[in-house]
Amino acid sequence: MDYDLFVIGGGSGGVRCARIAASHGAKVAIAEEQHWGGTCVNVGCVPKKLMVQAAEYAGWARDSHGFGWNTQPGKHDWAALMAAKDTEIRRLNGIYVKLLENAGVTWFFDRATFLDPHTLQVGDRTMTAERIVIAVGGHPSWPEIEGAEHGIVSDQAFSLPACPKRVTMVGGGYIGVEFAGIFHGLGAEVDLLYRQRSPLRGFDDDIREALVENLQEHGIRLHPSVLLHRLELMPDGSRRLHLTDGRQFDSDLVFFAVGRVPNTKELGLERAGVKLAANGAVAVNAQNVSSQPNIFAIGDVSNKMNLTPVAIAEGHHLADRLFGRTVRSWSMQAVPTAVFSMPPIGTCGLSEEQAAELGPVDVYLTRFLPMRHVITGRNQRTLMKLVVDQASQRVVGAHMMGDDAAEMMQAIGIAMTAGATKADFDRTIGIHPTSAEEWVTLRTRTRVAGVAAAAE
Ligand code: NDP
């Protein structure tokens, strides 16, 4: 065999897997056909977060007045933002290649496809490997509607020539909600269309309600319980949306954020004996092993929890397990995650609704206007919530919408991973004056949910 391990896909998970395997002494190669760092670095988390940060400044300029400044937002320079973002992405692309080289990994900037379970076609070369990891990620899906080609998906959102005047986001998931805030902050009129009664299905209901309030407060127009069924290109270049409830309106940009699908097409998986699950992902067991014992899949292509840090954890764990002496493992019980809406949402563990299905839970909830916004006059209340399993008193869910929610939730995730109880939160001294101290001063139970609630 040419290599002990060959990784297909140079995203966050694949690069981590290759580097760690090489550091354990394995002979490793990796192939990437498009951009080092994958979705996250190039058309996902990183440029998205930079655009969120850019969008925040308009609000901060207005906020400053309450503190005696007379800052004016001025005019946003879209080209300058895109240039700054591209510079940062190029820097990160370079870092990824450097990390691979420093680890002694051989890299190919080419497409790799399977010829058989141990043989790959990499560009115009053929090579063999004892073990192969599929880490090729996913791509945005397009809705099957007439005129869909007049819209865009997230891959195109990072290279628009200018900020459109009117944007319609289709889909109420992470991307729909995040880009609604981005375009609004950068000056566009924004409509958000989703087919549920509120966005972010699967999130805690109180968070979903707070999100709706905040989106409305910002002036984002919400269109719940509706679908787009036709998109029409108008002579002036605008797009006319035809909704299932009969309404029509025009927009300059229609952005589909209706989920992502794994990149499993044209990889030659059938030649390698790698089976797909019903949802089109590579089917793997808990150890990321596919139906072919020497072939593994990590990250979005296995469609488990499509988050960069999860892909990195899977890649690292797999490399340790295959080639290392000690195996680092991660807890997938309480995975903290954030939606970079405005303000952001941070969440960890179970929603109240999920927890209540398992048994009785105590719910602690607070809503307040943060000190800063008492002065700025911005009507942006913070929501913080703990869901506590009544029997064990362990905190099984933490949810927040408000400034710094993502930053706080990382630390709450540590406490929850360590199995902290409500009493542990209560005996922790707060930091005053912060919003974060509310996590340790939630003294009064708001309600009981689950089985006991029904009994009471
Ligand atoms: P999501 O799965 O989060 O949301 C998809 C949305 O589109 C849902 O509101 C869904 O509705 C709706 N939808 C699906 N199909 C259709 C359709 N045919 N017509 C109308 N609406 C439809 O996908 P995203 O594209 O927002 O993001 C993809 C994934 O990327 C996320 O799930 C997440 O794993 C990851 N991500 C993570 C981020 C983060 O960590 N901050 C940021 C961005 C992405 P319904 O609820 O009814 O199914």
Short mmCIF file of C-alpha atoms and ligand atoms in Angstrom, two decimals:
data_model
loop_
_atom_site.label_atom_id
_atom_site.label_comp_id
_atom_site.label_asym_id
_atom_site.label_seq_id
_atom_site.Cartn_x
_atom_site.Cartn_y
_atom_site.Cartn_z
CA MET A 1 0.00 0.00 0.00
CA ASP A 2 1.17 3.55 -0.75
CA TYR A 3 -0.28 4.94 2.47
CA ASP A 4 -1.46 3.76 5.89
CA LEU A 5 -4.26 6.32 5.71
CA PHE A 6 -5.74 8.40 2.90
CA VAL A 7 -8.21 11.15 3.77
CA ILE A 8 -10.58 12.41 1.07
CA GLY A 9 -11.56 15.99 1.85
CA GLY A 10 -9.50 18.78 3.39
CA GLY A 11 -12.14 20.36 5.62
CA SER A 12 -11.84 20.78 9.38
CA GLY A 13 -12.52 17.11 10.17
CA GLY A 14 -10.36 15.62 7.41
CA VAL A 15 -7.35 17.83 8.10
CA ARG A 16 -7.50 17.09 11.85
CA CYS A 17 -7.73 13.35 11.18
CA ALA A 18 -4.77 13.41 8.76
CA ARG A 19 -2.57 15.51 11.06
CA ILE A 20 -3.20 13.44 14.16
CA ALA A 21 -2.71 10.14 12.31
CA ALA A 22 0.62 11.42 10.95
CA SER A 23 1.67 12.58 14.42
CA HIS A 24 1.14 8.97 15.58
CA GLY A 25 3.63 7.83 12.93
CA ALA A 26 1.26 6.76 10.15
CA LYS A 27 2.09 7.44 6.50
CA VAL A 28 -0.77 9.75 5.54
CA ALA A 29 -2.04 11.54 2.43
CA ILE A 30 -5.00 13.84 1.93
CA ALA A 31 -6.78 15.13 -1.18
CA GLU A 32 -8.84 18.31 -1.47
CA GLU A 33 -10.34 19.44 -4.77
CA GLN A 34 -11.71 22.89 -3.95
CA HIS A 35 -10.48 24.81 -0.93
CA TRP A 36 -8.47 23.91 2.17
CA GLY A 37 -10.54 24.23 5.31
CA GLY A 38 -13.75 23.12 3.56
CA THR A 39 -17.16 24.66 4.12
CA CYS A 40 -16.41 26.16 7.52
CA VAL A 41 -13.39 28.21 6.48
CA ASN A 42 -14.49 29.14 2.96
CA VAL A 43 -18.27 29.28 2.68
CA GLY A 44 -19.54 28.74 6.19
CA CYS A 45 -18.76 29.53 9.83
CA VAL A 46 -15.76 31.82 9.34
CA PRO A 47 -16.97 34.24 6.63
CA LYS A 48 -20.47 34.10 8.15
CA LYS A 49 -19.18 35.17 11.56
CA LEU A 50 -17.18 38.02 10.00
CA MET A 51 -20.36 39.20 8.26
CA VAL A 52 -22.30 38.97 11.53
CA GLN A 53 -19.63 41.09 13.20
CA ALA A 54 -19.79 43.62 10.36
CA ALA A 55 -23.57 43.81 10.72
CA GLU A 56 -23.37 44.49 14.46
CA TYR A 57 -21.67 47.87 14.04
CA ALA A 58 -24.74 49.70 12.71
CA GLY A 59 -26.62 48.93 15.94
CA TRP A 60 -23.62 49.82 18.09
CA ALA A 61 -23.34 53.23 16.44
CA ARG A 62 -26.96 53.93 17.40
CA ASP A 63 -26.45 52.45 20.87
CA SER A 64 -23.53 54.77 21.57
CA HIS A 65 -25.85 57.79 21.73
CA GLY A 66 -27.22 56.69 25.09
CA PHE A 67 -23.68 56.86 26.46
CA GLY A 68 -23.11 60.38 25.21
CA TRP A 69 -21.42 59.67 21.87
CA ASN A 70 -22.78 61.11 18.67
CA THR A 71 -21.45 58.32 16.44
CA GLN A 72 -23.25 57.99 13.10
CA PRO A 73 -23.35 54.65 11.27
CA GLY A 74 -22.13 56.19 8.01
CA LYS A 75 -22.20 54.20 4.78
CA HIS A 76 -21.18 50.57 4.68
CA ASP A 77 -18.49 49.64 2.16
CA TRP A 78 -19.44 46.13 0.98
CA ALA A 79 -16.33 45.73 -1.19
CA ALA A 80 -14.08 46.53 1.79
CA LEU A 81 -15.81 43.88 3.91
CA MET A 82 -15.51 41.27 1.15
CA ALA A 83 -11.81 42.08 0.68
CA ALA A 84 -11.11 41.80 4.42
CA LYS A 85 -12.99 38.51 4.58
CA ASP A 86 -11.14 37.10 1.55
CA THR A 87 -7.77 38.06 3.04
CA GLU A 88 -8.63 36.23 6.25
CA ILE A 89 -9.82 33.15 4.34
CA ARG A 90 -6.62 33.06 2.29
CA ARG A 91 -4.62 33.27 5.52
CA LEU A 92 -6.55 30.33 6.97
CA ASN A 93 -6.20 28.30 3.71
CA GLY A 94 -2.43 28.76 4.03
CA ILE A 95 -2.44 27.75 7.70
CA TYR A 96 -4.25 24.52 6.88
CA VAL A 97 -1.63 23.56 4.27
CA LYS A 98 1.19 24.52 6.68
CA LEU A 99 -0.32 22.37 9.42
CA LEU A 100 -0.45 19.39 7.04
CA GLU A 101 3.12 19.91 5.87
CA ASN A 102 4.42 20.35 9.42
CA ALA A 103 2.74 17.08 10.38
CA GLY A 104 4.38 15.28 7.44
CA VAL A 105 1.13 14.66 5.53
CA THR A 106 1.36 14.41 1.72
CA TRP A 107 -1.32 16.58 0.14
CA PHE A 108 -2.93 16.61 -3.29
CA PHE A 109 -5.05 19.44 -4.64
CA ASP A 110 -7.17 17.11 -6.75
CA ARG A 111 -10.38 15.12 -6.73
CA ALA A 112 -10.13 11.61 -5.29
CA THR A 113 -12.57 8.83 -6.18
CA PHE A 114 -12.71 5.14 -5.31
CA LEU A 115 -11.65 2.46 -7.79
CA ASP A 116 -11.97 -0.31 -5.19
CA PRO A 117 -11.91 -0.46 -1.34
CA HIS A 118 -8.15 0.25 -1.24
CA THR A 119 -7.49 2.09 -4.50
CA LEU A 120 -8.16 5.72 -5.33
CA GLN A 121 -7.97 7.75 -8.48
CA VAL A 122 -6.43 11.07 -7.43
CA GLY A 123 -6.39 13.44 -10.39
CA ASP A 124 -4.55 11.41 -13.05
CA ARG A 125 -2.75 9.17 -10.56
CA THR A 126 -3.75 5.92 -8.90
CA MET A 127 -2.82 5.21 -5.30
CA THR A 128 -3.55 2.67 -2.62
CA ALA A 129 -4.16 2.95 1.11
CA GLU A 130 -4.73 0.52 3.96
CA ARG A 131 -7.49 2.72 5.38
CA ILE A 132 -9.49 5.51 3.81
CA VAL A 133 -11.48 8.27 5.50
CA ILE A 134 -14.31 10.00 3.64
CA ALA A 135 -14.53 13.59 4.90
CA VAL A 136 -16.05 15.34 1.91
CA GLY A 137 -18.76 17.30 3.74
CA GLY A 138 -22.03 18.43 2.21
CA HIS A 139 -23.54 21.12 0.05
CA PRO A 140 -26.61 23.36 0.25
CA SER A 141 -29.79 21.86 -1.16
CA TRP A 142 -32.06 23.64 -3.66
CA PRO A 143 -35.84 23.52 -3.36
CA GLU A 144 -37.64 21.82 -6.22
CA ILE A 145 -39.72 24.78 -7.36
CA GLU A 146 -40.21 26.55 -10.66
CA GLY A 147 -37.67 29.33 -11.07
CA ALA A 148 -35.33 28.10 -8.31
CA GLU A 149 -32.41 29.04 -10.57
CA HIS A 150 -33.23 32.72 -9.92
CA GLY A 151 -32.27 32.29 -6.26
CA ILE A 152 -28.97 31.56 -4.55
CA VAL A 153 -27.73 29.23 -1.80
CA SER A 154 -25.14 29.93 0.89
CA ASP A 155 -22.16 29.04 -1.37
CA GLN A 156 -22.91 32.17 -3.43
CA ALA A 157 -23.76 34.42 -0.49
CA PHE A 158 -20.12 35.15 0.27
CA SER A 159 -19.26 36.62 -3.11
CA LEU A 160 -22.16 38.91 -3.93
CA PRO A 161 -21.02 42.05 -5.79
CA ALA A 162 -23.04 44.35 -3.50
CA CYS A 163 -25.46 44.21 -0.59
CA PRO A 164 -28.92 43.82 -2.14
CA LYS A 165 -31.61 46.33 -1.17
CA ARG A 166 -34.28 43.68 -0.55
CA VAL A 167 -33.42 40.13 0.56
CA THR A 168 -35.74 37.21 1.14
CA MET A 169 -34.47 34.30 3.16
CA VAL A 170 -36.27 31.01 2.50
CA GLY A 171 -35.95 28.53 5.39
CA GLY A 172 -36.12 29.00 9.13
CA GLY A 173 -33.02 27.04 10.15
CA TYR A 174 -29.57 28.22 11.25
CA ILE A 175 -28.65 29.80 7.92
CA GLY A 176 -32.00 31.48 7.26
CA VAL A 177 -32.00 33.11 10.68
CA GLU A 178 -28.31 34.09 10.66
CA PHE A 179 -28.37 35.70 7.22
CA ALA A 180 -31.63 37.52 7.97
CA GLY A 181 -29.69 39.32 10.72
CA ILE A 182 -26.62 39.86 8.55
CA PHE A 183 -28.43 41.48 5.64
CA HIS A 184 -30.64 43.51 7.95
CA GLY A 185 -27.62 44.84 9.86
CA LEU A 186 -25.89 45.74 6.60
CA GLY A 187 -28.86 47.81 5.51
CA ALA A 188 -31.16 45.54 3.48
CA GLU A 189 -34.90 45.14 3.91
CA VAL A 190 -35.35 41.52 4.91
CA ASP A 191 -38.21 39.02 4.61
CA LEU A 192 -37.93 35.61 6.26
CA LEU A 193 -40.12 32.77 4.98
CA TYR A 194 -40.51 29.47 6.87
CA ARG A 195 -42.95 26.63 6.86
CA GLN A 196 -43.33 26.15 10.65
CA ARG A 197 -45.12 28.51 13.03
CA SER A 198 -41.75 29.75 14.26
CA PRO A 199 -38.16 29.31 13.05
CA LEU A 200 -35.55 26.90 14.45
CA ARG A 201 -37.58 23.73 14.75
CA GLY A 202 -36.05 21.52 17.46
CA PHE A 203 -34.85 24.43 19.59
CA ASP A 204 -36.46 25.22 22.95
CA ASP A 205 -39.87 26.85 22.45
CA ASP A 206 -39.08 29.83 24.70
CA ILE A 207 -36.01 30.54 22.56
CA ARG A 208 -38.04 30.29 19.38
CA GLU A 209 -40.56 32.75 20.81
CA ALA A 210 -37.80 35.16 21.89
CA LEU A 211 -36.27 34.90 18.42
CA VAL A 212 -39.55 35.87 16.77
CA GLU A 213 -39.84 38.89 19.10
CA ASN A 214 -36.29 40.00 18.34
CA LEU A 215 -36.64 39.56 14.59
CA GLN A 216 -39.83 41.62 14.63
CA GLU A 217 -38.26 44.24 16.87
CA HIS A 218 -35.46 44.63 14.28
CA GLY A 219 -38.05 45.12 11.54
CA ILE A 220 -37.43 41.82 9.75
CA ARG A 221 -40.71 40.81 8.07
CA LEU A 222 -41.76 37.30 9.08
CA HIS A 223 -43.83 34.96 6.91
CA PRO A 224 -44.64 31.87 9.01
CA SER A 225 -46.39 28.68 7.86
CA VAL A 226 -45.86 29.36 4.19
CA LEU A 227 -43.90 27.98 1.25
CA LEU A 228 -42.53 29.57 -1.88
CA HIS A 229 -43.90 27.74 -4.88
CA ARG A 230 -42.63 29.82 -7.80
CA LEU A 231 -39.92 32.35 -8.39
CA GLU A 232 -40.16 34.67 -11.36
CA LEU A 233 -37.42 36.83 -12.84
CA MET A 234 -38.85 40.28 -13.65
CA PRO A 235 -37.67 42.51 -16.52
CA ASP A 236 -36.02 44.93 -14.04
CA GLY A 237 -33.96 42.08 -12.58
CA SER A 238 -35.96 41.72 -9.39
CA ARG A 239 -37.46 38.40 -8.34
CA ARG A 240 -41.19 37.96 -7.83
CA LEU A 241 -42.06 35.44 -5.12
CA HIS A 242 -45.30 33.50 -5.46
CA LEU A 243 -46.29 32.04 -2.08
CA THR A 244 -48.56 29.07 -1.40
CA ASP A 245 -51.05 31.35 0.39
CA GLY A 246 -51.55 33.32 -2.82
CA ARG A 247 -49.46 36.35 -1.86
CA GLN A 248 -46.77 37.78 -4.15
CA PHE A 249 -43.99 40.25 -3.51
CA ASP A 250 -40.72 41.31 -5.12
CA SER A 251 -37.20 41.02 -3.80
CA ASP A 252 -33.71 41.65 -5.19
CA LEU A 253 -32.18 38.49 -3.76
CA VAL A 254 -33.84 35.21 -2.85
CA PHE A 255 -31.60 33.05 -0.69
CA PHE A 256 -32.54 29.40 -0.15
CA ALA A 257 -31.45 28.04 3.23
CA VAL A 258 -33.41 24.80 3.21
CA GLY A 259 -30.82 22.40 4.57
CA ARG A 260 -27.68 20.66 3.36
CA VAL A 261 -27.06 17.28 1.77
CA PRO A 262 -24.00 15.01 2.00
CA ASN A 263 -21.55 15.00 -0.94
CA THR A 264 -21.82 11.32 -1.80
CA LYS A 265 -22.34 11.54 -5.56
CA GLU A 266 -19.66 10.45 -8.06
CA LEU A 267 -17.20 9.29 -5.41
CA GLY A 268 -17.25 5.70 -6.66
CA LEU A 269 -18.65 4.52 -3.32
CA GLU A 270 -20.38 1.58 -5.02
CA ARG A 271 -16.98 0.32 -6.29
CA ALA A 272 -15.70 0.41 -2.71
CA GLY A 273 -18.71 -1.36 -1.20
CA VAL A 274 -19.66 1.69 0.88
CA LYS A 275 -23.39 1.82 1.58
CA LEU A 276 -25.51 4.92 1.99
CA ALA A 277 -28.18 5.52 4.66
CA ALA A 278 -31.74 6.44 3.64
CA ASN A 279 -30.91 10.17 3.95
CA GLY A 280 -28.08 9.86 1.41
CA ALA A 281 -25.28 10.06 3.98
CA VAL A 282 -22.51 7.47 4.26
CA ALA A 283 -23.89 4.94 6.73
CA VAL A 284 -21.51 4.54 9.68
CA ASN A 285 -21.59 2.94 13.12
CA ALA A 286 -20.80 4.77 16.36
CA GLN A 287 -17.07 4.41 15.60
CA ASN A 288 -17.46 6.05 12.16
CA VAL A 289 -16.84 2.75 10.35
CA SER A 290 -18.73 2.35 7.05
CA SER A 291 -20.14 -0.88 5.61
CA GLN A 292 -16.58 -1.53 4.33
CA PRO A 293 -14.39 -2.18 7.42
CA ASN A 294 -11.31 -0.27 6.16
CA ILE A 295 -13.33 2.81 5.12
CA PHE A 296 -14.59 5.46 7.53
CA ALA A 297 -16.68 8.62 7.27
CA ILE A 298 -16.55 11.69 9.50
CA GLY A 299 -18.31 15.06 9.62
CA ASP A 300 -21.20 16.26 7.46
CA VAL A 301 -20.92 13.41 4.94
CA SER A 302 -22.15 11.08 7.69
CA ASN A 303 -24.88 13.62 8.59
CA LYS A 304 -24.96 13.06 12.35
CA MET A 305 -24.48 16.43 14.02
CA ASN A 306 -23.38 18.81 11.29
CA LEU A 307 -21.12 21.09 13.30
CA THR A 308 -17.43 21.81 12.67
CA PRO A 309 -16.24 20.95 16.22
CA VAL A 310 -18.07 17.62 16.01
CA ALA A 311 -16.31 16.77 12.72
CA ILE A 312 -12.97 17.73 14.29
CA ALA A 313 -13.68 15.57 17.35
CA GLU A 314 -14.64 12.62 15.13
CA GLY A 315 -11.50 13.02 12.99
CA HIS A 316 -9.19 13.29 15.99
CA HIS A 317 -10.81 10.39 17.82
CA LEU A 318 -10.63 8.17 14.72
CA ALA A 319 -6.93 8.93 14.13
CA ASP A 320 -6.17 8.15 17.79
CA ARG A 321 -8.14 4.94 17.66
CA LEU A 322 -6.47 3.71 14.46
CA PHE A 323 -2.89 4.75 15.14
CA GLY A 324 -2.47 6.17 18.66
CA ARG A 325 -1.55 4.72 22.00
CA THR A 326 -4.04 6.84 23.93
CA VAL A 327 -7.44 7.77 22.61
CA ARG A 328 -8.92 11.19 23.24
CA SER A 329 -12.68 11.12 23.36
CA TRP A 330 -15.39 13.75 23.44
CA SER A 331 -18.77 13.82 25.12
CA MET A 332 -21.63 14.06 22.65
CA GLN A 333 -24.21 14.21 25.47
CA ALA A 334 -24.29 17.97 25.92
CA VAL A 335 -22.95 19.57 22.73
CA PRO A 336 -23.13 23.35 23.02
CA THR A 337 -24.11 25.17 19.84
CA ALA A 338 -24.93 28.70 18.78
CA VAL A 339 -27.00 30.48 16.20
CA PHE A 340 -25.35 33.78 15.36
CA SER A 341 -28.60 35.65 15.10
CA MET A 342 -28.99 39.16 16.47
CA PRO A 343 -28.73 38.80 19.38
CA PRO A 344 -27.14 35.35 19.35
CA ILE A 345 -28.64 32.15 20.67
CA GLY A 346 -26.63 29.66 22.71
CA THR A 347 -27.98 26.28 23.61
CA CYS A 348 -26.73 23.09 25.23
CA GLY A 349 -28.46 19.80 25.93
CA LEU A 350 -32.20 19.20 25.84
CA SER A 351 -35.01 21.65 25.18
CA GLU A 352 -37.73 21.77 27.82
CA GLU A 353 -40.00 19.87 25.44
CA GLN A 354 -37.44 17.09 24.84
CA ALA A 355 -36.56 16.79 28.54
CA ALA A 356 -40.21 16.73 29.62
CA GLU A 357 -40.79 13.69 27.42
CA LEU A 358 -38.19 11.79 29.45
CA GLY A 359 -39.58 12.71 32.88
CA PRO A 360 -40.42 15.57 35.22
CA VAL A 361 -38.19 18.65 34.96
CA ASP A 362 -37.82 21.90 36.91
CA VAL A 363 -37.63 24.94 34.69
CA TYR A 364 -35.85 28.15 35.73
CA LEU A 365 -36.30 31.08 33.39
CA THR A 366 -35.44 34.75 33.45
CA ARG A 367 -36.03 37.58 30.99
CA PHE A 368 -34.46 40.94 31.57
CA LEU A 369 -33.21 44.07 29.88
CA PRO A 370 -29.40 44.03 30.20
CA MET A 371 -27.81 47.02 31.94
CA ARG A 372 -26.28 48.24 28.67
CA HIS A 373 -29.63 48.41 26.95
CA VAL A 374 -31.29 50.26 29.83
CA ILE A 375 -28.96 53.06 28.73
CA THR A 376 -28.96 52.50 24.95
CA GLY A 377 -32.74 52.27 24.83
CA ARG A 378 -32.50 49.22 22.59
CA ASN A 379 -35.51 47.01 23.29
CA GLN A 380 -33.55 43.78 23.34
CA ARG A 381 -34.31 41.57 26.29
CA THR A 382 -32.12 38.64 27.27
CA LEU A 383 -33.64 35.23 27.96
CA MET A 384 -31.83 32.61 30.05
CA LYS A 385 -33.22 29.26 30.97
CA LEU A 386 -32.16 26.09 32.78
CA VAL A 387 -33.93 22.76 32.46
CA VAL A 388 -33.23 20.49 35.43
CA ASP A 389 -34.02 16.80 35.70
CA GLN A 390 -36.15 16.61 38.84
CA ALA A 391 -34.96 13.23 40.05
CA SER A 392 -31.19 13.75 39.76
CA GLN A 393 -31.24 17.58 39.87
CA ARG A 394 -28.75 17.55 36.98
CA VAL A 395 -28.93 20.45 34.55
CA VAL A 396 -29.95 18.78 31.29
CA GLY A 397 -30.64 21.88 29.21
CA ALA A 398 -29.38 25.47 29.08
CA HIS A 399 -30.71 28.03 26.63
CA MET A 400 -30.03 31.69 26.08
CA MET A 401 -30.85 34.43 23.65
CA GLY A 402 -28.98 37.65 24.31
CA ASP A 403 -25.62 39.40 23.99
CA ASP A 404 -22.66 36.99 24.36
CA ALA A 405 -24.89 33.89 24.46
CA ALA A 406 -22.46 31.89 22.32
CA GLU A 407 -19.49 32.85 24.48
CA MET A 408 -21.31 31.94 27.69
CA MET A 409 -22.70 28.66 26.42
CA GLN A 410 -19.21 27.23 25.91
CA ALA A 411 -18.57 27.47 29.66
CA ILE A 412 -22.03 26.18 30.55
CA GLY A 413 -21.24 23.21 28.26
CA ILE A 414 -18.24 22.34 30.46
CA ALA A 415 -20.42 22.35 33.58
CA MET A 416 -23.05 20.18 31.90
CA THR A 417 -20.46 17.76 30.50
CA ALA A 418 -19.11 17.42 34.04
CA GLY A 419 -22.64 16.53 35.19
CA ALA A 420 -23.30 19.69 37.21
CA THR A 421 -26.49 19.81 39.26
CA LYS A 422 -28.63 22.85 39.92
CA ALA A 423 -27.06 22.96 43.41
CA ASP A 424 -23.60 23.24 41.76
CA PHE A 425 -24.79 26.23 39.76
CA ASP A 426 -26.29 27.74 42.95
CA ARG A 427 -23.08 27.41 45.00
CA THR A 428 -21.02 29.13 42.32
CA ILE A 429 -20.25 32.77 43.07
CA GLY A 430 -21.42 35.15 40.35
CA ILE A 431 -19.42 37.86 38.60
CA HIS A 432 -21.06 41.21 39.20
CA PRO A 433 -22.29 43.11 37.26
CA THR A 434 -22.73 40.75 34.31
CA SER A 435 -25.61 39.02 32.58
CA ALA A 436 -23.75 35.74 33.11
CA GLU A 437 -24.28 35.90 36.87
CA GLU A 438 -27.94 35.10 36.22
CA TRP A 439 -26.88 31.49 35.54
CA VAL A 440 -25.97 31.15 39.23
CA THR A 441 -28.75 33.25 40.74
CA LEU A 442 -31.81 31.54 39.24
CA ARG A 443 -33.36 30.86 42.64
CA THR A 444 -37.08 30.61 41.94
CA ARG A 445 -38.41 27.73 39.92
CA THR A 446 -40.59 29.06 37.10
CA ARG A 447 -42.55 25.87 36.48
CA VAL A 448 -42.49 22.11 36.49
CA ALA A 449 -42.85 20.29 33.18
CA GLY A 450 -43.19 16.66 32.18
CA VAL A 451 -44.92 13.87 34.06
CA ALA A 452 -45.09 15.68 37.41
CA ALA A 453 -46.57 18.78 35.81
CA ALA A 454 -49.47 16.70 34.61
CA ALA A 455 -49.89 15.20 38.09
CA GLU A 456 -49.85 18.56 39.91
P1 NDP B 1 -31.44 23.60 8.72
O1 NDP B 1 -31.61 22.15 8.62
O2 NDP B 1 -30.93 24.19 9.97
O3 NDP B 1 -32.82 24.32 8.39
C1 NDP B 1 -33.46 24.11 7.17
C2 NDP B 1 -34.70 24.97 7.13
O4 NDP B 1 -35.28 24.87 5.83
C3 NDP B 1 -35.76 24.52 8.12
O5 NDP B 1 -36.43 25.67 8.58
C4 NDP B 1 -36.66 23.64 7.25
O6 NDP B 1 -37.98 23.60 7.73
C5 NDP B 1 -36.61 24.41 5.95
N1 NDP B 1 -36.89 23.62 4.77
C6 NDP B 1 -36.40 22.42 4.43
N2 NDP B 1 -36.87 22.04 3.22
C7 NDP B 1 -37.67 23.02 2.80
C8 NDP B 1 -38.45 23.24 1.65
N3 NDP B 1 -38.46 22.34 0.67
N4 NDP B 1 -39.16 24.38 1.54
C9 NDP B 1 -39.14 25.29 2.54
N5 NDP B 1 -38.43 25.16 3.67
C10 NDP B 1 -37.70 24.04 3.79
O7 NDP B 1 -30.55 23.99 7.46
P2 NDP B 1 -29.66 25.24 7.11
O8 NDP B 1 -29.60 25.23 5.63
O9 NDP B 1 -30.10 26.47 7.80
O10 NDP B 1 -28.25 24.84 7.73
C11 NDP B 1 -27.69 23.56 7.43
C12 NDP B 1 -26.94 23.01 8.60
O11 NDP B 1 -25.67 23.62 8.69
C13 NDP B 1 -27.57 23.24 9.98
O12 NDP B 1 -28.56 22.32 10.31
C14 NDP B 1 -26.36 23.10 10.87
O13 NDP B 1 -26.10 21.75 11.11
C15 NDP B 1 -25.26 23.71 10.04
N6 NDP B 1 -25.05 25.12 10.39
C16 NDP B 1 -24.61 25.44 11.64
C17 NDP B 1 -24.40 26.75 12.00
C18 NDP B 1 -23.96 27.09 13.37
O14 NDP B 1 -23.50 26.21 14.08
N7 NDP B 1 -24.09 28.33 13.81
C19 NDP B 1 -24.63 27.84 11.06
C20 NDP B 1 -25.11 27.40 9.78
C21 NDP B 1 -25.30 26.09 9.47
P3 NDP B 1 -38.46 22.50 8.79
O15 NDP B 1 -37.98 22.95 10.12
O16 NDP B 1 -39.92 22.51 8.65
O17 NDP B 1 -37.84 21.19 8.35
#
